[in-house]
Amino acid sequence: SPPWPVLDLPLSLEKTRRGDGPHRGDFWALEHLRASQMELSFTDVKACQREPEVALTVAFVGNSFTYYNDLPHLVQGLLAGSLTGNATSVKVGACLHGGQSLESVWAKGARLKDEVHIGGHDMFPTVRALLSDACGWDVVVLQDYSSGPALQHSRAEGLKVLSKYYEPLLLQNSGSGRTPLVVLYQTWGYRKPNKKNLAILEFDNMTLKLEEGYRTYADQLRSASLEVAVAPAGQAFKRVHDASPDLWWNLYQSDDKHPTAVGSYLNGAHIATAIVDHPRFRGLFGAGLKLQMHWPSEVKPYDDAPPPSDKDLQRVLALAGPGGGPISA
């Protein structure tokens, strides 16, 4: 049974939870109520009890672009496999909710059923619960809605939300003795443009606008005295697009937006590199990031898809992996 209180809900609301009841409009109210209950169990811990074998802690906030192919645990494995010294593990946590922006995942919290996509563990109910963890976080990875930073109005909203909600908690995230490194997970243009914004959301232009948007986010966070690195996944997609159109096509799911496991591996390599190469953490990784040219068996691709071939991983990393050529960030 779960370590948080369980409500005795009327059948009509239980049906709402499943999506087949008459109160569908109450769905998010119910989810938020459940998340609020869970938050009590997380915030009840008063003192940090960090295990001695944990070298690094990394939190993820985002949506399905982060939970597809279990990106948090993919990054965890890449980092743990590159550690030197006595501490041998990496702790991760996440607050993820499909289809949401940084603003709406803050307001709604995690969609708890999405935890199955990250191995069934390490999901926190709300962003506040995640960022208020007693031990703090060494790194916090932020990912906004897929087109959000590319569009002026939603970019402006993102900046407001970062200032109002995220920056205060990040600046207080002192369980580890200092504020975390913020890694911005810069996403990519859609494989096919969105019909509502054909000019802006064409792949090349959308990728460029996303780069600009995340750079604006980085500037604001730095002005708030936070350390920031950008993981340029979008620019990596662009490099594959220009060099190998067939491989670029295979970075996407059939919806033309979400990454396949090959795409997630490329993204994870850039997120891990942004962490490993930061001066604060170089002492943990004597030889830098050690990329394995095979998919880790403990990480499950989305929707039980078969893991990518070693050949495809080698191809994509050769073309656009860290160290594969200049990527401005």
Short mmCIF file of C-alpha atoms in Angstrom, two decimals, residues 33-266:
data_model
loop_
_atom_site.label_atom_id
_atom_site.label_comp_id
_atom_site.label_asym_id
_atom_site.label_seq_id
_atom_site.Cartn_x
_atom_site.Cartn_y
_atom_site.Cartn_z
CA LEU A 33 -6.10 16.28 -4.35
CA ARG A 34 -4.25 12.99 -4.64
CA ALA A 35 -0.99 14.83 -5.35
CA SER A 36 -1.53 17.07 -2.33
CA GLN A 37 -1.94 14.02 -0.12
CA MET A 38 1.29 12.56 -1.47
CA GLU A 39 3.10 15.85 -0.94
CA LEU A 40 2.43 15.59 2.78
CA SER A 41 4.36 12.32 2.93
CA PHE A 42 7.36 13.80 1.10
CA THR A 43 7.57 17.04 3.07
CA ASP A 44 7.18 15.27 6.42
CA VAL A 45 10.87 14.28 6.37
CA LYS A 46 12.78 16.96 8.28
CA ALA A 47 16.44 16.05 7.90
CA CYS A 48 18.61 15.03 5.00
CA GLN A 49 19.77 11.42 5.08
CA ARG A 50 21.93 11.23 1.98
CA GLU A 51 23.44 7.79 1.49
CA PRO A 52 27.26 7.76 1.43
CA GLU A 53 27.37 5.95 -1.92
CA VAL A 54 25.42 8.75 -3.65
CA ALA A 55 27.80 10.99 -5.54
CA LEU A 56 25.25 13.18 -7.30
CA THR A 57 21.53 13.98 -7.21
CA VAL A 58 19.56 15.08 -10.28
CA ALA A 59 15.93 16.26 -10.46
CA PHE A 60 13.83 16.48 -13.64
CA VAL A 61 10.81 18.75 -14.26
CA GLY A 62 9.00 18.49 -17.58
CA ASN A 63 6.53 16.51 -19.63
CA SER A 64 6.41 13.53 -21.98
CA PHE A 65 9.53 14.70 -23.84
CA THR A 66 11.29 13.81 -20.58
CA TYR A 67 9.44 10.64 -19.61
CA TYR A 68 9.48 9.02 -23.07
CA ASN A 69 12.07 6.22 -22.98
CA ASP A 70 12.68 6.93 -19.28
CA LEU A 71 15.13 9.76 -19.85
CA PRO A 72 15.74 10.38 -16.10
CA HIS A 73 17.05 6.86 -15.52
CA LEU A 74 18.86 6.84 -18.85
CA VAL A 75 20.79 9.93 -17.71
CA GLN A 76 21.25 8.34 -14.28
CA GLY A 77 22.95 5.34 -15.86
CA LEU A 78 25.18 7.44 -18.12
CA LEU A 79 26.36 9.47 -15.15
CA ALA A 80 26.79 6.54 -12.76
CA GLY A 81 28.84 4.64 -15.33
CA SER A 82 31.27 7.54 -15.55
CA LEU A 83 31.86 8.14 -11.83
CA THR A 84 35.26 7.73 -10.21
CA GLY A 85 36.05 7.39 -6.51
CA ASN A 86 34.17 5.69 -3.67
CA ALA A 87 30.72 7.15 -4.34
CA THR A 88 29.21 5.01 -7.07
CA SER A 89 25.57 5.98 -7.56
CA VAL A 90 23.37 8.82 -8.78
CA LYS A 91 19.98 9.61 -7.24
CA VAL A 92 17.22 10.96 -9.49
CA GLY A 93 13.75 12.35 -8.87
CA ALA A 94 11.13 13.76 -11.22
CA CYS A 95 7.88 15.68 -11.49
CA LEU A 96 6.52 14.99 -14.97
CA HIS A 97 3.13 15.47 -16.60
CA GLY A 98 2.43 14.82 -20.26
CA GLY A 99 1.40 17.79 -22.37
CA GLN A 100 2.29 20.43 -19.79
CA SER A 101 4.46 23.53 -19.63
CA LEU A 102 6.63 24.66 -16.73
CA GLU A 103 3.64 26.76 -15.65
CA SER A 104 1.02 24.01 -15.79
CA VAL A 105 3.18 21.25 -14.29
CA TRP A 106 3.76 23.62 -11.38
CA ALA A 107 0.00 24.15 -11.02
CA LYS A 108 -1.17 20.56 -11.62
CA GLY A 109 1.76 18.51 -10.37
CA ALA A 110 2.75 15.16 -11.77
CA ARG A 111 0.27 12.90 -13.50
CA LEU A 112 0.92 9.98 -11.23
CA LYS A 113 0.04 7.32 -13.77
CA ASP A 114 2.94 8.59 -15.90
CA GLU A 115 5.32 7.08 -13.34
CA VAL A 116 5.06 3.81 -15.24
CA HIS A 117 7.07 5.45 -18.04
CA ILE A 118 10.04 6.04 -15.73
CA GLY A 119 10.24 2.54 -14.36
CA GLY A 120 7.48 2.94 -11.76
CA HIS A 121 9.57 4.87 -9.24
CA ASP A 122 11.15 8.24 -8.36
CA MET A 123 8.12 10.40 -9.28
CA PHE A 124 7.30 13.25 -6.88
CA PRO A 125 3.72 14.55 -6.72
CA THR A 126 4.45 18.25 -7.21
CA VAL A 127 7.31 20.48 -8.28
CA ARG A 128 7.32 22.02 -4.80
CA ALA A 129 7.69 18.59 -3.17
CA LEU A 130 10.52 17.71 -5.56
CA LEU A 131 12.49 20.92 -5.15
CA SER A 132 11.87 20.99 -1.39
CA ASP A 133 13.45 17.56 -0.88
CA ALA A 134 15.36 17.62 2.41
CA CYS A 135 18.73 16.83 0.81
CA GLY A 136 18.34 19.35 -1.99
CA TRP A 137 19.54 18.59 -5.51
CA ASP A 138 22.93 19.03 -7.12
CA VAL A 139 21.32 19.42 -10.56
CA VAL A 140 17.80 20.37 -11.68
CA VAL A 141 16.87 19.69 -15.32
CA LEU A 142 14.02 21.87 -16.64
CA GLN A 143 12.04 21.25 -19.84
CA ASP A 144 9.19 23.48 -21.01
CA TYR A 145 6.31 22.67 -23.36
CA SER A 146 7.66 21.52 -26.73
CA SER A 147 6.81 24.73 -28.61
CA GLY A 148 6.63 27.08 -25.61
CA PRO A 149 10.01 28.84 -25.74
CA ALA A 150 9.72 29.18 -29.55
CA LEU A 151 6.63 31.41 -29.41
CA GLN A 152 6.83 34.94 -28.04
CA HIS A 153 3.70 34.88 -25.87
CA SER A 154 4.43 31.52 -24.23
CA ARG A 155 8.12 32.41 -23.86
CA ALA A 156 7.09 35.52 -21.93
CA GLU A 157 4.85 33.38 -19.71
CA GLY A 158 7.70 30.96 -19.15
CA LEU A 159 9.96 33.77 -17.96
CA LYS A 160 7.29 34.96 -15.52
CA VAL A 161 6.80 31.45 -14.12
CA LEU A 162 10.52 30.90 -13.70
CA SER A 163 10.78 34.18 -11.79
CA LYS A 164 7.70 33.72 -9.62
CA TYR A 165 7.81 30.02 -8.76
CA TYR A 166 11.02 28.26 -9.75
CA GLU A 167 13.76 30.73 -8.89
CA PRO A 168 12.75 31.14 -5.21
CA LEU A 169 12.78 27.37 -4.63
CA LEU A 170 15.98 26.84 -6.60
CA LEU A 171 17.71 29.54 -4.57
CA GLN A 172 16.54 27.89 -1.34
CA ASN A 173 17.55 24.39 -2.48
CA SER A 174 20.39 24.29 0.03
CA GLY A 175 20.26 20.74 1.39
CA SER A 176 23.45 19.98 -0.54
CA GLY A 177 25.10 23.15 0.77
CA ARG A 178 24.62 25.28 -2.36
CA THR A 179 22.09 26.09 -5.04
CA PRO A 180 21.80 23.50 -7.82
CA LEU A 181 23.15 23.68 -11.32
CA VAL A 182 20.13 24.26 -13.58
CA VAL A 183 20.31 22.36 -16.86
CA LEU A 184 17.88 23.56 -19.52
CA TYR A 185 16.83 20.68 -21.78
CA GLN A 186 16.52 22.49 -25.10
CA THR A 187 14.15 20.52 -27.32
CA TRP A 188 13.74 20.39 -31.13
CA GLY A 189 11.43 21.29 -33.97
CA TYR A 190 8.63 18.95 -35.00
CA ARG A 191 9.25 16.58 -37.90
CA LYS A 192 6.16 18.02 -39.59
CA PRO A 193 4.99 21.58 -38.85
CA ASN A 194 1.95 22.31 -36.72
CA LYS A 195 -0.88 23.48 -38.98
CA LYS A 196 -1.72 26.36 -36.61
CA ASN A 197 1.76 27.86 -36.87
CA LEU A 198 3.18 26.65 -40.18
CA ALA A 199 5.85 29.32 -40.55
CA ILE A 200 7.11 29.29 -36.96
CA LEU A 201 6.88 25.56 -36.31
CA GLU A 202 8.66 24.32 -39.44
CA PHE A 203 11.61 22.21 -38.22
CA ASP A 204 14.55 24.55 -38.92
CA ASN A 205 12.81 27.69 -37.73
CA MET A 206 11.24 26.05 -34.69
CA THR A 207 14.59 24.61 -33.61
CA LEU A 208 16.20 28.05 -33.99
CA LYS A 209 13.40 29.74 -32.03
CA LEU A 210 13.66 27.13 -29.27
CA GLU A 211 17.39 27.79 -29.03
CA GLU A 212 16.66 31.51 -28.68
CA GLY A 213 13.96 30.86 -26.10
CA TYR A 214 16.07 28.64 -23.89
CA ARG A 215 18.95 31.10 -24.14
CA THR A 216 16.56 33.78 -22.83
CA TYR A 217 15.57 31.46 -19.97
CA ALA A 218 19.25 30.88 -19.19
CA ASP A 219 19.98 34.61 -19.12
CA GLN A 220 17.16 35.24 -16.65
CA LEU A 221 18.18 32.38 -14.35
CA ARG A 222 21.78 33.58 -14.35
CA SER A 223 20.61 37.08 -13.49
CA ALA A 224 18.99 35.50 -10.41
CA SER A 225 22.45 34.19 -9.38
CA LEU A 226 21.86 30.60 -10.47
CA GLU A 227 24.40 28.54 -12.38
CA VAL A 228 22.98 27.38 -15.72
CA ALA A 229 24.01 25.01 -18.49
CA VAL A 230 22.09 24.28 -21.69
CA ALA A 231 21.78 20.74 -23.05
CA PRO A 232 21.46 21.46 -26.80
CA ALA A 233 19.37 18.48 -27.85
CA GLY A 234 17.54 20.57 -30.46
CA GLN A 235 20.78 21.55 -32.15
CA ALA A 236 21.86 17.92 -32.11
CA PHE A 237 18.62 16.98 -33.93
CA LYS A 238 19.41 19.71 -36.43
CA ARG A 239 22.88 18.31 -37.07
CA VAL A 240 21.43 14.86 -37.75
CA HIS A 241 18.79 16.45 -40.00
CA ASP A 242 21.45 18.12 -42.14
CA ALA A 243 23.83 15.15 -42.31
CA SER A 244 21.53 12.11 -42.51
CA PRO A 245 17.83 12.71 -43.29
CA ASP A 246 16.98 9.02 -42.94
CA LEU A 247 18.46 8.79 -39.46
CA TRP A 248 16.85 12.12 -38.49
CA TRP A 249 13.46 10.69 -39.52
CA ASN A 250 14.05 7.81 -37.12
CA LEU A 251 14.61 10.16 -34.17
CA TYR A 252 10.83 10.72 -34.02
CA GLN A 253 7.83 8.69 -32.98
CA SER A 254 4.95 8.42 -35.46
CA ASP A 255 3.38 11.58 -33.96
CA ASP A 256 6.27 13.63 -35.47
CA LYS A 257 7.09 15.18 -32.08
CA HIS A 258 8.25 12.74 -29.40
CA PRO A 259 11.66 11.08 -29.49
CA THR A 260 12.29 7.44 -30.22
CA ALA A 261 14.80 5.64 -28.02
CA VAL A 262 17.60 6.69 -30.42
CA GLY A 263 16.53 10.32 -30.00
CA SER A 264 16.34 9.99 -26.24
CA TYR A 265 19.82 8.46 -26.09
CA LEU A 266 21.18 11.44 -28.02
#
